[in-house]
Structures are given as structure tokens and as C-alpha cells.
Coordinates of C-alpha atoms in Angstrom, one line a residue:
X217 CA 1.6 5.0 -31.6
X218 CA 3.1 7.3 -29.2
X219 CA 5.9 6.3 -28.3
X220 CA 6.0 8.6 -25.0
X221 CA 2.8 7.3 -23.9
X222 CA 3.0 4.3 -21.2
X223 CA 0.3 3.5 -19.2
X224 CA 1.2 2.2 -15.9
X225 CA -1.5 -0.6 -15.2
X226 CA 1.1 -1.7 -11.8
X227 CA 0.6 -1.1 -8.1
X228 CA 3.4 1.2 -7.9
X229 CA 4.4 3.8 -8.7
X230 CA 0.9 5.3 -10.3
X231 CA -0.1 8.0 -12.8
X232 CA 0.3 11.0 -11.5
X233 CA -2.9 13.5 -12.1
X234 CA -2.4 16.8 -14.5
X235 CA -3.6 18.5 -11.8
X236 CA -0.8 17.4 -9.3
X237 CA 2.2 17.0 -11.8
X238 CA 1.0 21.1 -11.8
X239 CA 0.7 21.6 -7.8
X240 CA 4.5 20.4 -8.2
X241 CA 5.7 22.5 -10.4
X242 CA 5.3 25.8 -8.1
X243 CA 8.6 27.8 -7.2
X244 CA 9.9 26.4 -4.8
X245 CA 9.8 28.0 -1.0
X246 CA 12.1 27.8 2.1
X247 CA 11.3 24.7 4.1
X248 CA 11.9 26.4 7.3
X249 CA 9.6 29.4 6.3
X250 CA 6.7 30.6 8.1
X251 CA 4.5 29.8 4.7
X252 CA 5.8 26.1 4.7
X253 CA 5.5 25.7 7.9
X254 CA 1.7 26.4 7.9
X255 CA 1.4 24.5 4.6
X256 CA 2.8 21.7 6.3
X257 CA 0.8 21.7 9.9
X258 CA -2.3 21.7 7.3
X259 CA -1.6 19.2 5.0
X260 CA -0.6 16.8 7.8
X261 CA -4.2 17.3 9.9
X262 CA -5.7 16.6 6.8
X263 CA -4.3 13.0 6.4
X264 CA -5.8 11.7 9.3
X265 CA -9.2 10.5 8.3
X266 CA -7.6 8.8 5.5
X267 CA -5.8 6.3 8.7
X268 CA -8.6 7.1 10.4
X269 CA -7.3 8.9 13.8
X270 CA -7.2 11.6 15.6
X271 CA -3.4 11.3 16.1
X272 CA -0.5 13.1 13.9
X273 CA 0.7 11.8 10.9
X274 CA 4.3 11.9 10.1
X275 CA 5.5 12.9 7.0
X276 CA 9.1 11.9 6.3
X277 CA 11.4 12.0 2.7
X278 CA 11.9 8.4 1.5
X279 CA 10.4 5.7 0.7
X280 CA 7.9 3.4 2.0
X281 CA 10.3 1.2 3.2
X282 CA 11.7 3.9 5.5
X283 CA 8.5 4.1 7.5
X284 CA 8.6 0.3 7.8
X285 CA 12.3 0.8 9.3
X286 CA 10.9 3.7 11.1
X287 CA 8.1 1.4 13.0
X288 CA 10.5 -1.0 14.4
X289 CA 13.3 1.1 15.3
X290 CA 11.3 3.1 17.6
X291 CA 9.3 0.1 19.1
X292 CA 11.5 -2.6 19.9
X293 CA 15.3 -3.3 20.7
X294 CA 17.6 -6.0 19.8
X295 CA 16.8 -9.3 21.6
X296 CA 13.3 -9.1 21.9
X297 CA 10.9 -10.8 20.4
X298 CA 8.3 -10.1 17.4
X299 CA 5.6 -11.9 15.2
X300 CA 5.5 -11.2 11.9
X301 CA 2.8 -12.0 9.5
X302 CA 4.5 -13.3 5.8
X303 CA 2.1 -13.5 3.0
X304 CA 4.4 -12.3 0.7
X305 CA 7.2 -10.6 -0.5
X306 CA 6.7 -7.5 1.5
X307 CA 5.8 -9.6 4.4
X308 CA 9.5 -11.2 4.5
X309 CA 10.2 -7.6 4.3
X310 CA 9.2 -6.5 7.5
X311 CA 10.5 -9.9 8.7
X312 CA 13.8 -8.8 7.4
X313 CA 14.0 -5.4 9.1
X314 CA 13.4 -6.5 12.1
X315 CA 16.2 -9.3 12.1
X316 CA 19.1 -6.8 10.4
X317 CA 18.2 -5.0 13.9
X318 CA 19.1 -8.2 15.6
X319 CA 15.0 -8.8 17.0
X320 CA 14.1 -12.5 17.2
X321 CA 11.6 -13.0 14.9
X322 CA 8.7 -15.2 14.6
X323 CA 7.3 -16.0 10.9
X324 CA 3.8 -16.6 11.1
X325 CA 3.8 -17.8 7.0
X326 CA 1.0 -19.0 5.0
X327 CA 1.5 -20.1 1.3
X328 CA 1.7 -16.9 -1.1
X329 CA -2.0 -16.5 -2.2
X330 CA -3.5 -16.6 1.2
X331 CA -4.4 -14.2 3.8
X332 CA -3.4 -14.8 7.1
X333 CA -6.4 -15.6 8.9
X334 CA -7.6 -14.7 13.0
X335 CA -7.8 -18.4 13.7
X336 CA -4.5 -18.9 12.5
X337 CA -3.0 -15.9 14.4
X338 CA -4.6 -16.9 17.8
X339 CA -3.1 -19.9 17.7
X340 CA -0.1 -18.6 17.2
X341 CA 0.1 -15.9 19.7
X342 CA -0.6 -18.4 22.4
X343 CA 2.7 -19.8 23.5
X344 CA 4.8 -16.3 22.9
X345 CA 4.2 -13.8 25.9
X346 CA 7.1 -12.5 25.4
X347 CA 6.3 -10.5 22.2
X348 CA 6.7 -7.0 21.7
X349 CA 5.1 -6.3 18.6
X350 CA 2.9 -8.0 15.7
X351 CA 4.0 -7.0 12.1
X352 CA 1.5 -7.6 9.3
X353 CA 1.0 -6.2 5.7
X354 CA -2.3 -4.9 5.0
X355 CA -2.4 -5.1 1.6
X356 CA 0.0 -8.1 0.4
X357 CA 1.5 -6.4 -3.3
X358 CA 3.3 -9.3 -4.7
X359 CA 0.3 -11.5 -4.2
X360 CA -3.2 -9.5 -4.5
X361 CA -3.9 -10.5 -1.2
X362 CA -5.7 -8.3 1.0
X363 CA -5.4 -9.7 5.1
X364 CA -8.2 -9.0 7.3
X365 CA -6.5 -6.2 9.3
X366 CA -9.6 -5.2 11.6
X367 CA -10.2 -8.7 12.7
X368 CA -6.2 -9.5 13.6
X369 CA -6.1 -6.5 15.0
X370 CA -9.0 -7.7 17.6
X371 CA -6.9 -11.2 18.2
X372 CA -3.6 -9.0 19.0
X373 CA -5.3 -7.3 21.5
X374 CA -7.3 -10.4 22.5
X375 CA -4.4 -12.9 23.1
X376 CA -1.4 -10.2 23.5
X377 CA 0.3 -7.0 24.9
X378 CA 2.2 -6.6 21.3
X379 CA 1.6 -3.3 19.8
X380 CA -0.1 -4.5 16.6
X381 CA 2.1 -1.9 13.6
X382 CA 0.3 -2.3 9.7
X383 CA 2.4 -1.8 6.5
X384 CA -0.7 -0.2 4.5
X385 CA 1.7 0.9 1.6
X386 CA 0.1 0.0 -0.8
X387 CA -3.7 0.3 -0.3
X388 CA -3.8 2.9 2.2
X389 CA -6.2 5.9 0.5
X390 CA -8.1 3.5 -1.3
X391 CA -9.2 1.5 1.5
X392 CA -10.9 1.5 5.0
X393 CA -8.7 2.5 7.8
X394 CA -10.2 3.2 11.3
X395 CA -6.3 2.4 13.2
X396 CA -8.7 4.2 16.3
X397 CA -11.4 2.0 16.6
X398 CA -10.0 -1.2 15.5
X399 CA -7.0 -0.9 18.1
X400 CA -4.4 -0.7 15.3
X401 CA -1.2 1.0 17.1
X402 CA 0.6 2.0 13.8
X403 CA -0.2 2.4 10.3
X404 CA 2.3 3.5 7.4
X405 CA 2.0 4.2 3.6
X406 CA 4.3 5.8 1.2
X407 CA 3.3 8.4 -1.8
X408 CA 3.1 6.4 -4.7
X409 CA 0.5 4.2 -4.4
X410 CA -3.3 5.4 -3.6
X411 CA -2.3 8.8 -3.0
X412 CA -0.9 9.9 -6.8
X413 CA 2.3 11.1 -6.1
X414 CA 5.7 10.3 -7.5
X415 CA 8.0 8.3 -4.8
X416 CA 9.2 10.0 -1.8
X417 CA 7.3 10.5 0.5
X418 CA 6.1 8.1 3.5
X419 CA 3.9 8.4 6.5
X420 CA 3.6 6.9 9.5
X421 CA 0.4 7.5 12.2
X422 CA 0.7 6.2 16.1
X423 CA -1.4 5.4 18.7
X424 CA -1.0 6.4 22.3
X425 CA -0.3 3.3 23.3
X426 CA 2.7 3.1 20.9
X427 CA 3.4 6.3 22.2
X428 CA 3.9 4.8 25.5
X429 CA 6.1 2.0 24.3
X430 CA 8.4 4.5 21.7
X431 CA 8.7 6.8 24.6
X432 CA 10.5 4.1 26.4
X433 CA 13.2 3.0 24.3
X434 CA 16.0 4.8 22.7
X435 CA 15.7 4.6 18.9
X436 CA 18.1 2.7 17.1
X437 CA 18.3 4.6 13.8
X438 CA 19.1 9.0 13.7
X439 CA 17.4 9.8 10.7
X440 CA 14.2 7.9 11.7
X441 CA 14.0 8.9 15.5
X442 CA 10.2 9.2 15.3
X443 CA 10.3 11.6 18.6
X444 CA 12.4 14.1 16.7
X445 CA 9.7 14.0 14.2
X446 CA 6.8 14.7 16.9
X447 CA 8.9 17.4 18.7
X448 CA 9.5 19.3 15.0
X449 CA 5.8 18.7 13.7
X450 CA 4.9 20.6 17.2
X451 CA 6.6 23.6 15.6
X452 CA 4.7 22.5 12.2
X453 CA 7.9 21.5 10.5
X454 CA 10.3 18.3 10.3
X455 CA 13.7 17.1 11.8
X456 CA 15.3 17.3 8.4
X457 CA 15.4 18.9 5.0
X458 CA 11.3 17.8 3.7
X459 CA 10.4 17.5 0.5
X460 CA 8.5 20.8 -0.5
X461 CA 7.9 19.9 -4.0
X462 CA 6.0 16.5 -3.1
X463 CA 4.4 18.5 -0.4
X464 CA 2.7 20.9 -3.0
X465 CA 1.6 17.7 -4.9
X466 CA 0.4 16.4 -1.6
X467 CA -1.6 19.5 -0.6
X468 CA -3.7 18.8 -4.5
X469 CA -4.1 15.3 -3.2
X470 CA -5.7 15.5 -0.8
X471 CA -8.6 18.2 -2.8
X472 CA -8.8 15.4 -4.9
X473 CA -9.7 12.8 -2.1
X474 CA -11.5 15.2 -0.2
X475 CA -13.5 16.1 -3.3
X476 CA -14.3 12.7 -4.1
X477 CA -14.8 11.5 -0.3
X478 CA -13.4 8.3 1.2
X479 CA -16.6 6.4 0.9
X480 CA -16.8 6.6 -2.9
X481 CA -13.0 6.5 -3.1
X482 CA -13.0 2.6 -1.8
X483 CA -16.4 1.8 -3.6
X484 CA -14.5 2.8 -6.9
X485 CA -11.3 0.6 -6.0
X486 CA -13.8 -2.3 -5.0
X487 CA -15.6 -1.8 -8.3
X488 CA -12.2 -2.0 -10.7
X489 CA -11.3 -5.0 -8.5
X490 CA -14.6 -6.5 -9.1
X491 CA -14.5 -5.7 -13.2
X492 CA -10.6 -7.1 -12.9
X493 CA -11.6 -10.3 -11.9
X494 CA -14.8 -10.8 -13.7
X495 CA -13.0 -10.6 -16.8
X496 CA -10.0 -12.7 -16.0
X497 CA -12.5 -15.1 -14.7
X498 CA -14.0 -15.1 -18.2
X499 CA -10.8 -14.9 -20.2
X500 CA -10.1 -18.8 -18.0
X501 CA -7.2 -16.7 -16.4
X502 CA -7.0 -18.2 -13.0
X503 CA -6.9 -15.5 -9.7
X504 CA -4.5 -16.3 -6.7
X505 CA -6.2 -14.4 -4.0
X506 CA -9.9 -15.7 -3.3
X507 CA -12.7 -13.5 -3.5
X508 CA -12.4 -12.9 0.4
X509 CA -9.2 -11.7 0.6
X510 CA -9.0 -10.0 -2.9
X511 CA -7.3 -6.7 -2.4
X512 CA -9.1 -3.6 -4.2
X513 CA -6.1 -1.9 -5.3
X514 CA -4.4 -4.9 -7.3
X515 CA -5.3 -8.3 -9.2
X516 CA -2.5 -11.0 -9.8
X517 CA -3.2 -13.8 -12.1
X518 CA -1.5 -17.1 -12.1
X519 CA -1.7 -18.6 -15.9
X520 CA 0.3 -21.7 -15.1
X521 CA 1.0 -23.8 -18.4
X522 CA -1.5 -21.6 -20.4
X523 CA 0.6 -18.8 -21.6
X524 CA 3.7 -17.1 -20.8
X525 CA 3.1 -14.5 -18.3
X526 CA 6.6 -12.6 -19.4
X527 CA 5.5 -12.7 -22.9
X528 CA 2.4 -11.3 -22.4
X529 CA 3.3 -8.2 -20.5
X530 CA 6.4 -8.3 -23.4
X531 CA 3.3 -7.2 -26.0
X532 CA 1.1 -5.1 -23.8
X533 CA 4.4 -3.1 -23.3
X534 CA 6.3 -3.1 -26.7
X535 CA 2.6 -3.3 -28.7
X536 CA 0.2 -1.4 -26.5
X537 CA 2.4 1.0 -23.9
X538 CA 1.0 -0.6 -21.4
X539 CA 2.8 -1.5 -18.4
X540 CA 1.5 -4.8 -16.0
X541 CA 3.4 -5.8 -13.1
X542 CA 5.3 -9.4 -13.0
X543 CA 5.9 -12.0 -10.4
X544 CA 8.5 -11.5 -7.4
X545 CA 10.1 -13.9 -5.2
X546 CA 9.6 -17.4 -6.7
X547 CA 6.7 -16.3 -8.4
X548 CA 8.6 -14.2 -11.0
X549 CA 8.0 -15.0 -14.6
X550 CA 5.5 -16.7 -13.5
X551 CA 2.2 -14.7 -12.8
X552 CA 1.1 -11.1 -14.0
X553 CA -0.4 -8.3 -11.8
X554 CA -2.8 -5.6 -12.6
X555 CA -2.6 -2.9 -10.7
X556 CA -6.1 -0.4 -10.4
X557 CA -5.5 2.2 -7.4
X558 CA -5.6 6.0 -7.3
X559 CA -5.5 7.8 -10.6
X560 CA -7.7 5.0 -12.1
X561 CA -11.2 4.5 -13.1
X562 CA -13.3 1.9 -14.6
X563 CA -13.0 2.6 -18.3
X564 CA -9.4 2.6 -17.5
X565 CA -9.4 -0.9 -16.4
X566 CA -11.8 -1.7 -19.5
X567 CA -8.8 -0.3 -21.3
X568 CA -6.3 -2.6 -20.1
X569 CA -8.3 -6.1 -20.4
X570 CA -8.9 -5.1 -23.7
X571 CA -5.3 -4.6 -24.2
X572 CA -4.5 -8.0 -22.7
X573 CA -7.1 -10.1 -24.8
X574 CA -5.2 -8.5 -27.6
X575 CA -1.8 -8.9 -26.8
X576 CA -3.2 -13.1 -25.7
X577 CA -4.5 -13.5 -29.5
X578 CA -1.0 -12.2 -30.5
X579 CA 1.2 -14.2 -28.9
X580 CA -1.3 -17.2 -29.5
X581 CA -2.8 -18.3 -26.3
X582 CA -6.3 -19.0 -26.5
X583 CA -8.6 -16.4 -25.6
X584 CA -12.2 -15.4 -27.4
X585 CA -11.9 -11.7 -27.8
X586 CA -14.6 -9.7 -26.3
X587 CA -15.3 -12.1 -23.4
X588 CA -13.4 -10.2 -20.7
X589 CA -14.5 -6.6 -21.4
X590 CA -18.2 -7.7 -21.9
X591 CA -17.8 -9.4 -18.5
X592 CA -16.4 -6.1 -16.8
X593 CA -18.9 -4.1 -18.5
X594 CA -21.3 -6.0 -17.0
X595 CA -20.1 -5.3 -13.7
X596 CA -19.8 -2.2 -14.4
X597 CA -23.2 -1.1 -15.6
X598 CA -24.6 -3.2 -12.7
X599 CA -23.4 -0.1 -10.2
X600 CA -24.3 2.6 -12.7

């Protein structure tokens, strides 16, 4: 076995493709030269069907995280009021943010598994006017839950004058995103997730109407003053010092999406989600997130008294080299996620079940090998 050869089967960070560990190895160029700059001003245009507007995307060094910091510092001050939608760990997240910036925030929290429904936000909304913004998670990591963005983005609008701001970290670029048409007011995603890059990277798209509302405050953060970014992206270059090598991968990213186009992009996530489940379906795994709200870029598995969760990823990773994600929150040690976004395909995920039925027999739960990767090889030669 080679020993240097792990295979990251979690929803973050991702494989990185040949062809983009190469874009980043180029020498390296000044980040306030003219051939940066117009590097830049491209790259950046061609992002924005992937958040689907017409509006700039922002492309700042750091983490995901940052851009979730960078959505509420601009939008709101200290004592006003926000909902935000918990689902899950990254759900408290945003919650979290918010309150270290001293905004009263309201939890709308469902138990860890579930989406966070219209109905449930309607009701909600009705008895706080007040509210400045609505924080929710498009894609719910910890949990494989995938909330119904386009529809609570109608019911913000509906019931509200809240800007309506979507942490689409980790499925953005492997999903649909139309932030113009469903009245979404601010979207953000990082680099390591969908779009194949190492970490370091984060975006962050607005909507005019956010525009109105970030144009009226004074930011509460320097490094993340989102108007610095807009008045240095008008020159086609950023605030502070960018991250040119991630750029270059980022320019070979997007060929690759473009290549492939969005549409086949999200049938292929929808497809590994669909082979993921099928087989832990027939493995008797049970799935936390129901088939509604089942996000396409990872699959989390609750195996309750069955087997140990810890011990199995133990043997995929010490046996097999490959790497599944665990449990967070109170769910660690307790459930195992698969993660199937960007640099994946379907015999990839055939791969890994295969792997886990394995490493099951080994530590001896009961598990009929064969059942799981039939079942996803059914699915899969269903959309061949």
C-alpha cells in the first residue's frame, strides 16, 4: 500500500485536480501588476454564473469563515436584531458571529437532521419587525442536510425587510444558485469545497439591495470592510495583499467547470448523492437527512448501536487510506460522513463503499459484502 496515498472521501478540504495543483505552481507575479490585475478582473466575472448574478464577486484571502464575518459586519450593528437559521454546527456558527459583535440574535433551531422548512420560518418571522437580517446555511456540513434556500428566500421577502445572506460554503459550485431570481441578498463560499482548491480563498456576491443597506453602516471589522473591496475590484485588484498562487489554481477552475457546464456539474453531485445513499440504504446504515433535504455534496450516516462509527473510519484510514469525515458537536463519535463534491466522480464513490463494506467485515459489524456497491451500480447504470 502507498503509504502517501489518502483519499479524502470528506466535505472539506477536497482533492485537488493535477491540472490545478499545476496552474499553482507558476512563478509567481506582482499582485499589484498590470498582468494580475487583468487576471484578476477576469477570473472574478467568470464566477458569477456559478452564484448566479450579474453582480461582483469578491474574492478575499482566508477562509470561509471570514466571508461569513465579512456578511455581518457590513450589514448590521450592535443591538439590532437578526434571525438565524441553526441546523447544525455551522448554523450556531453564524449564530455565534453575530453575537461576538454584540447583535441580538434569534435561533430559529430545528433538531440536527432536519432542514429548516418555509412553514416553520413564516411563523417565525411574524412577531420580529425589527429584524435586520436572516442568516441561513445552504448546505448544513455537519449534518448532510441541504435547506430549501429558494423557497426561504421567498418567505424573507414575503414576511420581512431582512436582507436574506446564505453561507453556501460548502455546496456552492456543485449546486443551483440563481441569488438574482430567487431574491437571495448575499451568498458566500470558500475554496475548498466544490471549487478544488486548497483553503484560502473565500467569496462573497451582494445584491443591490444589500448594497443599499452596507452602504449605510460603518463596518465594524478593517480587514473585511466589503466597500474597500468594491472600490479596489473597480481598479481590478484588492484592498490587501491576494493570494496570486490560489488565483492561478482558480483561473484552471473555473476551465474545468466551464468545460463541464453547471447543468451536468449538479446532475453529477445529485447522482453520487443518489449512489451514496442507495448503498448505505442497502448496507442497513441508517441516513439522517431525508431524501428531501439530502444535500448533493455530502452523506452522513447515523449507525447508532450497530457499529462504531470511530472505528470504522479508524480502518478505512489506517487499512484503506481513505479518509471519511466524523461527527461534530454532540454528534461526534457518533455518526460518519461521506463527502462526494468537486474532484469526484461516480466510480470514485463506488470506491469508497466498497472500501467501507470492507473495513465493516473487518471490524465485525454485520454487513453482506457486495450489497452496497451493487446497489450504487445500479443507480448508476440507470443514468448511463
Amino acid at each position: 500500500m502507498f503509504t502517501d496515498k489518502m483519499i479524502l472521501r470528506i466535505p472539506g478540504p477536497t482533492p485537488i485536480p493535477p491540472r490545478v495543483q499545476q496552474a499553482m505552481n507558476q512563478p509567481m507575479i506582482g499582485h499589484r501588476s498590470g498582468q494580475f490585475s487583468e487576471l484578476f478582473a477576469r477570473t472574478e466575472q467568470r464566477l458569477r454564473p456559478y452564484f448566479g448574478t450579474s453582480g461582483e464577486v469578491f474574492i478575499l484571502a482566508g477562509s470561509g469563515t471570514s466571508a461569513l464575518e465579512m456578511s455581518v459586519v457590513n450589514t448590521l450593528q450592535p443591538g439590532e436584531e437578526a434571525v438565524v437559521l441553526v441546523s447544525g454546527a455551522f448554523g450556531e456558527r453564524f449564530a455565534k458571529i453575530c453575537e461576538r459583535y454584540g447583535i441580538i440574535v434569534h435561533r430559529l433551531e430545528v433538531e440536527w437532521g432536519e432542514a429548516v422548512t418555509p412553514e416553520a420560518l413564516s411563523s417565525f418571522l411574524a412577531d420580529k419587525p425589527q429584524v435586520q437580517a436572516v442568516f441561513a446555511t445552504y448546505c448544513e456540513t455537519s449534518t448532510g442536510v441541504q435547506n430549501p434556500i429558494r423557497e426561504l428566500a421567498h418567505i424573507v421577502r414575503e414576511k420581512s425587510n431582512a436582507l436574506f445572506i446564505v453561507d453556501a460554503v460548502s455546496c456552492l459550485g456543485a449546486v443551483a444558485c440563481e441569488m438574482d431570481a430567487w431574491g437571495v441578498d448575499i451568498v458566500v463560499t470558500g475554496s475548498q469545497k466544490a471549487f478544488m482548491l486548497p483553503t484560502g480563498l473565500a467569496f462573497l456576491a451582494a445584491s443591490k439591495r444589500a448594497w443599499d443597506v452596507i452602504d449605510s453602516k460603518k463596518p465594524l471589522a478593517f480587514y473585511l470592510d466589503l466597500k474597500a473591496y468594491r472600490k479596489s475590484l473597480a481598479d481590478k485588484t484588492t484592498p490587501y495583499t491576494p493570494a496570486v498562487s490560489l488565483i492561478f489554481g482558480l483561473v484552471e477552475v473555473c476551465n474545468m467547470l466551464d468545460e463541464e457546464g453547471l447543468p451536468a456539474i449538479i446532475k453529477r453531485h445529485e447522482l453520487m448523492r443518489d449512489m451514496t445513499r442507495a448503498a448505505m440504504r442497502a448496507l442497513g446504515i441508517p441516513l439522517m437527512a431525508s431524501e428531501e433535504y439530502a444535500a448533493t455534496t455530502v452523506t452522513s450516516c447515523h449507525p447508532h448501536d450497530a457499529f462504531d462509527a470511530e472505528q470504522l473510519r479508524k480502518v478505512l484510514r489506517t487499512k484503506h487510506n481513505i479518509v471519511i469525515a466524523g461527527g461534530q458537536g454532540h454528534l461526534k463519535g457518533k455518526i460518519f460522513r461521506i463527502g462526494h463534491m468537486g474532484f469526484c466522480e461516480p466510480l470514485d464513490v463506488l470506491q469508497v463503499i466498497a472500501a467501507i463494506e470492507m473495513s465493516l467485515q473487518q471490524i465485525g459489524a454485520p454487513v453482506e459484502l457486495g450489497a452496497g456497491v451493487k446497489a450504487a451500480q445500479e443507480v448508476l447504470l440507470a443514468h448511463v
